Amino acid sequence: MKSRWALVVLLLGTAILYLWGLSASGWANPFYSAAVQAGSQSWKAFFFGSSDAANAITRRVGWGVGVAAAVAIVAGLGGPSAYAVDTAATPHTGAIPTAGPSTGRGGPGFGPRGAFGPGQPPPGAGQPGMGQPGGGQPGRGRAGFAVDGQGRSGMRGRMGGLLGAATPGAQVTALLETDAARYTWAAATVGSNNAAGYQLATGAPVMAVGGFNGTDPAPTLERFQRYVAEGRIHYFIGSGMTGDGQAARISAWVAGAYTPVTVDGVTLYDLTARR
């Protein structure tokens, strides 16, 4: 019994130490970090995976759908949770410990429970010259990636605003934080990663126009204009991606109807002050 309590204390302590001051060394993947932040502020964002707490892209649903989604999430997390608990509660020895409950099918092989079976190499062993992670000579991996034979890979080039999140300066952050509570969205900008950087810096919802890569028709220009008319969006951030389709139309409409200002090298439009 004492060992169980010790395990619980260890897991809680690990979680606290891991999450404390998480932003101090960067947000890892800002896209997912912003979604986690949104989920901590809104149950709807948590259940439907919104990228902002104001749920710009999710649609309104009845309570029945919400309950069904909650049950599905709990059921989906049940397996991984049991897997993690079993792994943490099982003593391990050797250099390649196994994870999860034993299937009872293991034999002589790698790991204390014969996870890979008789004579089976562990994942990542690779073959010489194939560029597989874990061994071999430099070669070609999946399309768009270069693998160096040591299991390290890197993308060739980066598309600005699509795969990288913005890192706003102090002045931009302060400006977006001003009266943020009065608006549904402190700002809107094209692309989820672009929005994630501003949202993480301010802690306020930032609408990702056009979804992840700025090509989704959400919101439409007409819906965006209605949000602006209702006073629900404070700023539009013009720097970064331009998007396509509806996102491009929104960007063009904002540029033609509002006066741009540059703060910390970022182009902003105050949507409460039309020309």
PDB file of C-alpha atoms in Angstrom:
ATOM      1  CA  MET A   1       0.000   0.000   0.000  1.00  0.00           C
ATOM      2  CA  LYS A   2       2.837   2.365   0.873  1.00  0.00           C
ATOM      3  CA  SER A   3       4.406   1.744  -2.520  1.00  0.00           C
ATOM      4  CA  ARG A   4       1.169   2.782  -4.242  1.00  0.00           C
ATOM      5  CA  TRP A   5       1.063   6.053  -2.321  1.00  0.00           C
ATOM      6  CA  ALA A   6       4.717   6.631  -3.110  1.00  0.00           C
ATOM      7  CA  LEU A   7       3.926   6.138  -6.803  1.00  0.00           C
ATOM      8  CA  VAL A   8       1.062   8.656  -6.642  1.00  0.00           C
ATOM      9  CA  VAL A   9       3.269  11.229  -4.904  1.00  0.00           C
ATOM     10  CA  LEU A  10       6.039  10.644  -7.449  1.00  0.00           C
ATOM     11  CA  LEU A  11       3.690  11.120 -10.417  1.00  0.00           C
ATOM     12  CA  LEU A  12       2.146  14.286  -8.937  1.00  0.00           C
ATOM     13  CA  GLY A  13       5.545  15.722  -8.113  1.00  0.00           C
ATOM     14  CA  THR A  14       6.796  14.965 -11.614  1.00  0.00           C
ATOM     15  CA  ALA A  15       3.764  16.658 -13.176  1.00  0.00           C
ATOM     16  CA  ILE A  16       4.183  19.773 -11.027  1.00  0.00           C
ATOM     17  CA  LEU A  17       7.897  20.090 -11.735  1.00  0.00           C
ATOM     18  CA  TYR A  18       7.340  19.501 -15.442  1.00  0.00           C
ATOM     19  CA  LEU A  19       4.570  22.076 -15.792  1.00  0.00           C
ATOM     20  CA  TRP A  20       5.892  24.752 -13.415  1.00  0.00           C
ATOM     21  CA  GLY A  21       7.231  27.681 -15.401  1.00  0.00           C
ATOM     22  CA  LEU A  22       6.642  25.784 -18.640  1.00  0.00           C
ATOM     23  CA  SER A  23       7.055  28.919 -20.760  1.00  0.00           C
ATOM     24  CA  ALA A  24      10.523  29.650 -19.343  1.00  0.00           C
ATOM     25  CA  SER A  25      12.228  27.337 -21.828  1.00  0.00           C
ATOM     26  CA  GLY A  26       9.783  27.729 -24.700  1.00  0.00           C
ATOM     27  CA  TRP A  27       6.400  26.212 -25.485  1.00  0.00           C
ATOM     28  CA  ALA A  28       7.722  23.167 -27.409  1.00  0.00           C
ATOM     29  CA  ASN A  29       5.000  22.999 -30.095  1.00  0.00           C
ATOM     30  CA  PRO A  30       3.017  26.274 -29.822  1.00  0.00           C
ATOM     31  CA  PHE A  31       0.102  24.917 -31.872  1.00  0.00           C
ATOM     32  CA  TYR A  32      -0.628  22.165 -29.348  1.00  0.00           C
ATOM     33  CA  SER A  33       0.356  24.329 -26.376  1.00  0.00           C
ATOM     34  CA  ALA A  34      -2.257  26.907 -27.399  1.00  0.00           C
ATOM     35  CA  ALA A  35      -4.879  24.161 -27.646  1.00  0.00           C
ATOM     36  CA  VAL A  36      -3.984  22.961 -24.142  1.00  0.00           C
ATOM     37  CA  GLN A  37      -4.212  26.528 -22.860  1.00  0.00           C
ATOM     38  CA  ALA A  38      -7.638  26.909 -24.483  1.00  0.00           C
ATOM     39  CA  GLY A  39      -8.804  23.610 -23.002  1.00  0.00           C
ATOM     40  CA  SER A  40      -7.802  24.769 -19.524  1.00  0.00           C
ATOM     41  CA  GLN A  41     -10.017  27.850 -19.928  1.00  0.00           C
ATOM     42  CA  SER A  42     -13.078  26.374 -21.664  1.00  0.00           C
ATOM     43  CA  TRP A  43     -14.746  22.973 -21.338  1.00  0.00           C
ATOM     44  CA  LYS A  44     -16.018  23.283 -24.886  1.00  0.00           C
ATOM     45  CA  ALA A  45     -12.501  23.934 -26.137  1.00  0.00           C
ATOM     46  CA  PHE A  46     -11.285  20.929 -24.105  1.00  0.00           C
ATOM     47  CA  PHE A  47     -13.863  18.507 -25.522  1.00  0.00           C
ATOM     48  CA  PHE A  48     -13.704  19.710 -29.129  1.00  0.00           C
ATOM     49  CA  GLY A  49     -10.032  20.590 -29.440  1.00  0.00           C
ATOM     50  CA  SER A  50     -10.411  24.316 -30.137  1.00  0.00           C
ATOM     51  CA  SER A  51      -7.244  26.311 -30.637  1.00  0.00           C
ATOM     52  CA  ASP A  52      -8.692  29.246 -28.669  1.00  0.00           C
ATOM     53  CA  ALA A  53     -10.932  29.445 -25.622  1.00  0.00           C
ATOM     54  CA  ALA A  54     -13.555  31.436 -27.543  1.00  0.00           C
ATOM     55  CA  ASN A  55     -13.990  28.497 -29.942  1.00  0.00           C
ATOM     56  CA  ALA A  56     -13.747  30.362 -33.227  1.00  0.00           C
ATOM     57  CA  ILE A  57     -14.046  27.265 -35.401  1.00  0.00           C
ATOM     58  CA  THR A  58     -16.183  24.836 -33.355  1.00  0.00           C
ATOM     59  CA  ARG A  59     -19.915  25.017 -33.903  1.00  0.00           C
ATOM     60  CA  ARG A  60     -22.659  25.176 -31.320  1.00  0.00           C
ATOM     61  CA  VAL A  61     -23.791  21.737 -30.179  1.00  0.00           C
ATOM     62  CA  GLY A  62     -26.412  20.380 -27.805  1.00  0.00           C
ATOM     63  CA  TRP A  63     -25.630  18.960 -24.384  1.00  0.00           C
ATOM     64  CA  GLY A  64     -26.179  15.423 -25.680  1.00  0.00           C
ATOM     65  CA  VAL A  65     -23.340  15.762 -28.165  1.00  0.00           C
ATOM     66  CA  GLY A  66     -21.119  17.242 -25.457  1.00  0.00           C
ATOM     67  CA  VAL A  67     -21.821  14.313 -23.110  1.00  0.00           C
ATOM     68  CA  ALA A  68     -21.138  11.838 -25.910  1.00  0.00           C
ATOM     69  CA  ALA A  69     -17.858  13.580 -26.667  1.00  0.00           C
ATOM     70  CA  ALA A  70     -16.891  13.517 -22.984  1.00  0.00           C
ATOM     71  CA  VAL A  71     -17.616   9.782 -22.739  1.00  0.00           C
ATOM     72  CA  ALA A  72     -15.596   9.143 -25.899  1.00  0.00           C
ATOM     73  CA  ILE A  73     -12.632  11.102 -24.551  1.00  0.00           C
ATOM     74  CA  VAL A  74     -12.692   9.305 -21.188  1.00  0.00           C
ATOM     75  CA  ALA A  75     -12.954   5.937 -22.937  1.00  0.00           C
ATOM     76  CA  GLY A  76     -10.130   6.852 -25.286  1.00  0.00           C
ATOM     77  CA  LEU A  77      -7.884   7.902 -22.410  1.00  0.00           C
ATOM     78  CA  GLY A  78      -8.647   4.788 -20.380  1.00  0.00           C
ATOM     79  CA  GLY A  79      -6.313   2.526 -22.327  1.00  0.00           C
ATOM     80  CA  PRO A  80      -3.283   4.841 -22.422  1.00  0.00           C
ATOM     81  CA  SER A  81      -3.776   5.709 -18.744  1.00  0.00           C
ATOM     82  CA  ALA A  82      -3.824   2.047 -17.699  1.00  0.00           C
ATOM     83  CA  TYR A  83      -0.797   1.444 -19.922  1.00  0.00           C
ATOM     84  CA  ALA A  84       1.143   4.279 -18.262  1.00  0.00           C
ATOM     85  CA  VAL A  85       0.195   3.220 -14.714  1.00  0.00           C
ATOM     86  CA  ASP A  86       1.183  -0.404 -15.380  1.00  0.00           C
ATOM     87  CA  THR A  87       4.521   0.725 -16.804  1.00  0.00           C
ATOM     88  CA  ALA A  88       5.289   2.969 -13.838  1.00  0.00           C
ATOM     89  CA  ALA A  89       4.230   0.320 -11.307  1.00  0.00           C
ATOM     90  CA  THR A  90       6.303  -2.521 -12.808  1.00  0.00           C
ATOM     91  CA  PRO A  91       9.980  -2.874 -11.828  1.00  0.00           C
ATOM     92  CA  HIS A  92      12.302  -2.779 -14.838  1.00  0.00           C
ATOM     93  CA  THR A  93      15.886  -3.809 -15.388  1.00  0.00           C
ATOM     94  CA  GLY A  94      18.219  -3.598 -18.340  1.00  0.00           C
ATOM     95  CA  ALA A  95      18.864  -0.952 -20.947  1.00  0.00           C
ATOM     96  CA  ILE A  96      15.636  -1.429 -22.933  1.00  0.00           C
ATOM     97  CA  PRO A  97      12.663  -1.578 -20.551  1.00  0.00           C
ATOM     98  CA  THR A  98       9.281  -2.468 -21.961  1.00  0.00           C
ATOM     99  CA  ALA A  99       6.099  -0.469 -21.612  1.00  0.00           C
ATOM    100  CA  GLY A 100       2.565  -1.491 -20.788  1.00  0.00           C
ATOM    101  CA  PRO A 101       1.091  -4.735 -19.515  1.00  0.00           C
ATOM    102  CA  SER A 102       2.623  -8.034 -20.544  1.00  0.00           C
ATOM    103  CA  THR A 103       0.762  -9.971 -23.248  1.00  0.00           C
ATOM    104  CA  GLY A 104       2.140 -13.258 -21.998  1.00  0.00           C
ATOM    105  CA  ARG A 105       3.608 -13.968 -25.416  1.00  0.00           C
ATOM    106  CA  GLY A 106       7.139 -12.755 -24.758  1.00  0.00           C
ATOM    107  CA  GLY A 107      10.107 -15.070 -24.990  1.00  0.00           C
ATOM    108  CA  PRO A 108      13.852 -14.677 -25.105  1.00  0.00           C
ATOM    109  CA  GLY A 109      14.561 -11.283 -26.546  1.00  0.00           C
ATOM    110  CA  PHE A 110      15.061  -7.682 -25.551  1.00  0.00           C
ATOM    111  CA  GLY A 111      13.694  -6.297 -22.283  1.00  0.00           C
ATOM    112  CA  PRO A 112      12.704  -7.965 -19.065  1.00  0.00           C
ATOM    113  CA  ARG A 113       9.456  -9.328 -20.485  1.00  0.00           C
ATOM    114  CA  GLY A 114      10.643 -10.316 -23.934  1.00  0.00           C
ATOM    115  CA  ALA A 115       8.774  -7.441 -25.554  1.00  0.00           C
ATOM    116  CA  PHE A 116      10.126  -7.990 -29.040  1.00  0.00           C
ATOM    117  CA  GLY A 117      10.064 -11.785 -29.068  1.00  0.00           C
ATOM    118  CA  PRO A 118      12.818 -14.283 -29.827  1.00  0.00           C
ATOM    119  CA  GLY A 119      15.543 -12.813 -31.956  1.00  0.00           C
ATOM    120  CA  GLN A 120      13.613  -9.656 -32.847  1.00  0.00           C
ATOM    121  CA  PRO A 121      15.615  -6.423 -32.888  1.00  0.00           C
ATOM    122  CA  PRO A 122      14.311  -3.417 -30.987  1.00  0.00           C
ATOM    123  CA  PRO A 123      12.661  -0.564 -32.900  1.00  0.00           C
ATOM    124  CA  GLY A 124      15.140   1.852 -34.443  1.00  0.00           C
ATOM    125  CA  ALA A 125      17.917  -0.702 -35.043  1.00  0.00           C
ATOM    126  CA  GLY A 126      17.946   0.203 -38.725  1.00  0.00           C
ATOM    127  CA  GLN A 127      19.909  -1.227 -41.610  1.00  0.00           C
ATOM    128  CA  PRO A 128      23.247   0.060 -42.895  1.00  0.00           C
ATOM    129  CA  GLY A 129      22.910   2.639 -45.615  1.00  0.00           C
ATOM    130  CA  MET A 130      19.120   3.036 -45.296  1.00  0.00           C
ATOM    131  CA  GLY A 131      19.211   6.165 -43.128  1.00  0.00           C
ATOM    132  CA  GLN A 132      16.910   4.621 -40.559  1.00  0.00           C
ATOM    133  CA  PRO A 133      16.849   6.079 -37.040  1.00  0.00           C
ATOM    134  CA  GLY A 134      19.250   4.356 -34.676  1.00  0.00           C
ATOM    135  CA  GLY A 135      22.036   3.280 -37.034  1.00  0.00           C
ATOM    136  CA  GLY A 136      23.329   3.083 -40.588  1.00  0.00           C
ATOM    137  CA  GLN A 137      24.903   5.580 -42.917  1.00  0.00           C
ATOM    138  CA  PRO A 138      23.519   8.932 -43.971  1.00  0.00           C
ATOM    139  CA  GLY A 139      20.719   8.448 -46.446  1.00  0.00           C
ATOM    140  CA  ARG A 140      17.223   9.458 -47.416  1.00  0.00           C
ATOM    141  CA  GLY A 141      14.268   9.185 -45.071  1.00  0.00           C
ATOM    142  CA  ARG A 142      10.659  10.131 -45.698  1.00  0.00           C
ATOM    143  CA  ALA A 143       9.849  12.685 -48.340  1.00  0.00           C
ATOM    144  CA  GLY A 144      10.873  16.144 -47.224  1.00  0.00           C
ATOM    145  CA  PHE A 145      13.228  14.961 -44.519  1.00  0.00           C
ATOM    146  CA  ALA A 146      16.951  14.263 -44.464  1.00  0.00           C
ATOM    147  CA  VAL A 147      18.195  11.576 -42.084  1.00  0.00           C
ATOM    148  CA  ASP A 148      21.812  11.545 -40.952  1.00  0.00           C
ATOM    149  CA  GLY A 149      22.120   7.889 -39.986  1.00  0.00           C
ATOM    150  CA  GLN A 150      22.080   8.670 -36.254  1.00  0.00           C
ATOM    151  CA  GLY A 151      18.316   8.910 -35.994  1.00  0.00           C
ATOM    152  CA  ARG A 152      18.275  12.697 -36.380  1.00  0.00           C
ATOM    153  CA  SER A 153      16.149  14.283 -39.025  1.00  0.00           C
ATOM    154  CA  GLY A 154      15.297  17.821 -40.027  1.00  0.00           C
ATOM    155  CA  MET A 155      12.927  19.483 -42.478  1.00  0.00           C
ATOM    156  CA  ARG A 156      14.394  21.167 -45.487  1.00  0.00           C
ATOM    157  CA  GLY A 157      13.406  24.749 -45.108  1.00  0.00           C
ATOM    158  CA  ARG A 158      10.474  26.341 -43.265  1.00  0.00           C
ATOM    159  CA  MET A 159       7.393  28.106 -44.535  1.00  0.00           C
ATOM    160  CA  GLY A 160       7.063  31.381 -42.686  1.00  0.00           C
ATOM    161  CA  GLY A 161       3.967  31.547 -40.503  1.00  0.00           C
ATOM    162  CA  LEU A 162       2.847  27.978 -41.312  1.00  0.00           C
ATOM    163  CA  LEU A 163       5.204  25.885 -39.198  1.00  0.00           C
ATOM    164  CA  GLY A 164       6.591  28.585 -36.917  1.00  0.00           C
ATOM    165  CA  ALA A 165       4.750  30.533 -34.251  1.00  0.00           C
ATOM    166  CA  ALA A 166       5.197  34.249 -33.721  1.00  0.00           C
ATOM    167  CA  THR A 167       7.228  35.516 -30.774  1.00  0.00           C
ATOM    168  CA  PRO A 168       5.625  38.893 -30.011  1.00  0.00           C
ATOM    169  CA  GLY A 169       7.589  41.684 -28.375  1.00  0.00           C
ATOM    170  CA  ALA A 170       6.699  43.352 -25.118  1.00  0.00           C
ATOM    171  CA  GLN A 171       4.902  46.324 -26.730  1.00  0.00           C
ATOM    172  CA  VAL A 172       2.702  44.153 -28.952  1.00  0.00           C
ATOM    173  CA  THR A 173       1.893  41.868 -26.040  1.00  0.00           C
ATOM    174  CA  ALA A 174       0.942  44.793 -23.813  1.00  0.00           C
ATOM    175  CA  LEU A 175      -1.230  46.282 -26.558  1.00  0.00           C
ATOM    176  CA  LEU A 176      -3.122  43.029 -27.125  1.00  0.00           C
ATOM    177  CA  GLU A 177      -3.595  42.544 -23.384  1.00  0.00           C
ATOM    178  CA  THR A 178      -5.175  45.996 -23.004  1.00  0.00           C
ATOM    179  CA  ASP A 179      -8.933  45.584 -22.401  1.00  0.00           C
ATOM    180  CA  ALA A 180      -8.692  41.992 -23.701  1.00  0.00           C
ATOM    181  CA  ALA A 181     -11.450  40.904 -21.317  1.00  0.00           C
ATOM    182  CA  ARG A 182     -13.913  43.176 -23.137  1.00  0.00           C
ATOM    183  CA  TYR A 183     -13.608  41.185 -26.350  1.00  0.00           C
ATOM    184  CA  THR A 184     -14.322  37.609 -27.367  1.00  0.00           C
ATOM    185  CA  TRP A 185     -10.998  37.582 -29.203  1.00  0.00           C
ATOM    186  CA  ALA A 186      -8.148  39.917 -28.343  1.00  0.00           C
ATOM    187  CA  ALA A 187      -7.002  39.594 -31.943  1.00  0.00           C
ATOM    188  CA  ALA A 188      -7.367  37.607 -35.128  1.00  0.00           C
ATOM    189  CA  THR A 189      -4.671  36.524 -37.533  1.00  0.00           C
ATOM    190  CA  VAL A 190      -4.246  34.040 -40.353  1.00  0.00           C
ATOM    191  CA  GLY A 191      -3.105  30.533 -39.418  1.00  0.00           C
ATOM    192  CA  SER A 192      -3.190  28.527 -36.198  1.00  0.00           C
ATOM    193  CA  ASN A 193       0.544  28.586 -35.503  1.00  0.00           C
ATOM    194  CA  ASN A 194       0.690  32.331 -36.043  1.00  0.00           C
ATOM    195  CA  ALA A 195      -2.249  32.823 -33.664  1.00  0.00           C
ATOM    196  CA  ALA A 196      -0.744  30.427 -31.108  1.00  0.00           C
ATOM    197  CA  GLY A 197       2.278  32.622 -30.452  1.00  0.00           C
ATOM    198  CA  TYR A 198       0.171  35.676 -29.620  1.00  0.00           C
ATOM    199  CA  GLN A 199      -2.312  33.645 -27.593  1.00  0.00           C
ATOM    200  CA  LEU A 200       0.396  32.055 -25.456  1.00  0.00           C
ATOM    201  CA  ALA A 201       2.049  35.439 -24.867  1.00  0.00           C
ATOM    202  CA  THR A 202      -1.147  37.223 -23.817  1.00  0.00           C
ATOM    203  CA  GLY A 203      -3.243  34.429 -22.319  1.00  0.00           C
ATOM    204  CA  ALA A 204      -6.220  35.793 -24.279  1.00  0.00           C
ATOM    205  CA  PRO A 205      -8.083  34.067 -27.149  1.00  0.00           C
ATOM    206  CA  VAL A 206      -6.714  34.821 -30.625  1.00  0.00           C
ATOM    207  CA  MET A 207      -8.764  33.744 -33.620  1.00  0.00           C
ATOM    208  CA  ALA A 208      -6.957  31.586 -36.163  1.00  0.00           C
ATOM    209  CA  VAL A 209      -8.461  32.742 -39.453  1.00  0.00           C
ATOM    210  CA  GLY A 210      -8.460  29.971 -42.035  1.00  0.00           C
ATOM    211  CA  GLY A 211      -7.504  27.240 -39.580  1.00  0.00           C
ATOM    212  CA  PHE A 212      -4.080  25.619 -39.499  1.00  0.00           C
ATOM    213  CA  ASN A 213      -2.704  26.743 -42.858  1.00  0.00           C
ATOM    214  CA  GLY A 214      -5.051  29.624 -43.660  1.00  0.00           C
ATOM    215  CA  THR A 215      -7.025  27.815 -46.364  1.00  0.00           C
ATOM    216  CA  ASP A 216     -10.108  26.627 -44.448  1.00  0.00           C
ATOM    217  CA  PRO A 217     -13.275  28.677 -45.094  1.00  0.00           C
ATOM    218  CA  ALA A 218     -13.684  29.461 -41.400  1.00  0.00           C
ATOM    219  CA  PRO A 219     -14.759  32.026 -40.673  1.00  0.00           C
ATOM    220  CA  THR A 220     -16.203  33.393 -43.895  1.00  0.00           C
ATOM    221  CA  LEU A 221     -15.720  37.061 -44.688  1.00  0.00           C
ATOM    222  CA  GLU A 222     -19.382  37.712 -43.909  1.00  0.00           C
ATOM    223  CA  ARG A 223     -19.159  36.035 -40.492  1.00  0.00           C
ATOM    224  CA  PHE A 224     -15.909  37.863 -39.705  1.00  0.00           C
ATOM    225  CA  GLN A 225     -17.523  41.192 -40.637  1.00  0.00           C
ATOM    226  CA  ARG A 226     -20.409  40.385 -38.319  1.00  0.00           C
ATOM    227  CA  TYR A 227     -18.022  39.634 -35.440  1.00  0.00           C
ATOM    228  CA  VAL A 228     -16.300  42.973 -36.066  1.00  0.00           C
ATOM    229  CA  ALA A 229     -19.617  44.838 -36.214  1.00  0.00           C
ATOM    230  CA  GLU A 230     -20.594  43.258 -32.888  1.00  0.00           C
ATOM    231  CA  GLY A 231     -17.327  44.461 -31.346  1.00  0.00           C
ATOM    232  CA  ARG A 232     -16.058  40.960 -30.592  1.00  0.00           C
ATOM    233  CA  ILE A 233     -12.544  41.279 -32.114  1.00  0.00           C
ATOM    234  CA  HIS A 234     -10.120  44.000 -31.035  1.00  0.00           C
ATOM    235  CA  TYR A 235      -7.157  43.718 -33.433  1.00  0.00           C
ATOM    236  CA  PHE A 236      -6.274  42.047 -36.691  1.00  0.00           C
ATOM    237  CA  ILE A 237      -2.605  41.042 -36.974  1.00  0.00           C
ATOM    238  CA  GLY A 238      -1.543  41.482 -40.587  1.00  0.00           C
ATOM    239  CA  SER A 239       2.006  40.157 -40.250  1.00  0.00           C
ATOM    240  CA  GLY A 240       2.639  36.520 -41.104  1.00  0.00           C
ATOM    241  CA  MET A 241       0.604  34.400 -43.486  1.00  0.00           C
ATOM    242  CA  THR A 242      -1.846  35.817 -46.025  1.00  0.00           C
ATOM    243  CA  GLY A 243      -3.852  32.630 -46.426  1.00  0.00           C
ATOM    244  CA  ASP A 244      -6.134  31.697 -49.292  1.00  0.00           C
ATOM    245  CA  GLY A 245      -9.823  31.833 -50.105  1.00  0.00           C
ATOM    246  CA  GLN A 246     -11.838  33.354 -47.258  1.00  0.00           C
ATOM    247  CA  ALA A 247      -8.717  34.185 -45.238  1.00  0.00           C
ATOM    248  CA  ALA A 248      -7.289  36.165 -48.145  1.00  0.00           C
ATOM    249  CA  ARG A 249     -10.608  37.986 -48.552  1.00  0.00           C
ATOM    250  CA  ILE A 250     -10.637  38.863 -44.852  1.00  0.00           C
ATOM    251  CA  SER A 251      -7.059  40.145 -44.989  1.00  0.00           C
ATOM    252  CA  ALA A 252      -7.846  42.290 -48.035  1.00  0.00           C
ATOM    253  CA  TRP A 253     -11.036  43.687 -46.471  1.00  0.00           C
ATOM    254  CA  VAL A 254      -9.247  44.624 -43.247  1.00  0.00           C
ATOM    255  CA  ALA A 255      -6.375  46.277 -45.133  1.00  0.00           C
ATOM    256  CA  GLY A 256      -8.815  48.343 -47.156  1.00  0.00           C
ATOM    257  CA  ALA A 257     -11.091  49.371 -44.301  1.00  0.00           C
ATOM    258  CA  TYR A 258      -8.720  49.990 -41.376  1.00  0.00           C
ATOM    259  CA  THR A 259      -5.527  51.955 -40.778  1.00  0.00           C
ATOM    260  CA  PRO A 260      -2.404  49.893 -40.140  1.00  0.00           C
ATOM    261  CA  VAL A 261       0.050  50.641 -37.342  1.00  0.00           C
ATOM    262  CA  THR A 262       3.424  48.979 -36.822  1.00  0.00           C
ATOM    263  CA  VAL A 263       4.448  47.918 -33.320  1.00  0.00           C
ATOM    264  CA  ASP A 264       7.594  45.869 -32.704  1.00  0.00           C
ATOM    265  CA  GLY A 265       7.721  45.266 -36.448  1.00  0.00           C
ATOM    266  CA  VAL A 266       4.193  43.773 -36.440  1.00  0.00           C
ATOM    267  CA  THR A 267       1.372  45.246 -38.527  1.00  0.00           C
ATOM    268  CA  LEU A 268      -1.798  45.738 -36.478  1.00  0.00           C
ATOM    269  CA  TYR A 269      -5.265  46.966 -37.381  1.00  0.00           C
ATOM    270  CA  ASP A 270      -7.573  48.263 -34.656  1.00  0.00           C
ATOM    271  CA  LEU A 271     -10.956  46.825 -35.678  1.00  0.00           C
ATOM    272  CA  THR A 272     -12.793  49.255 -33.401  1.00  0.00           C
ATOM    273  CA  ALA A 273     -11.600  52.298 -35.373  1.00  0.00           C
ATOM    274  CA  ARG A 274     -12.638  52.157 -39.017  1.00  0.00           C
ATOM    275  CA  ARG A 275     -11.325  54.686 -41.507  1.00  0.00           C
TER     276      ARG A 275
END
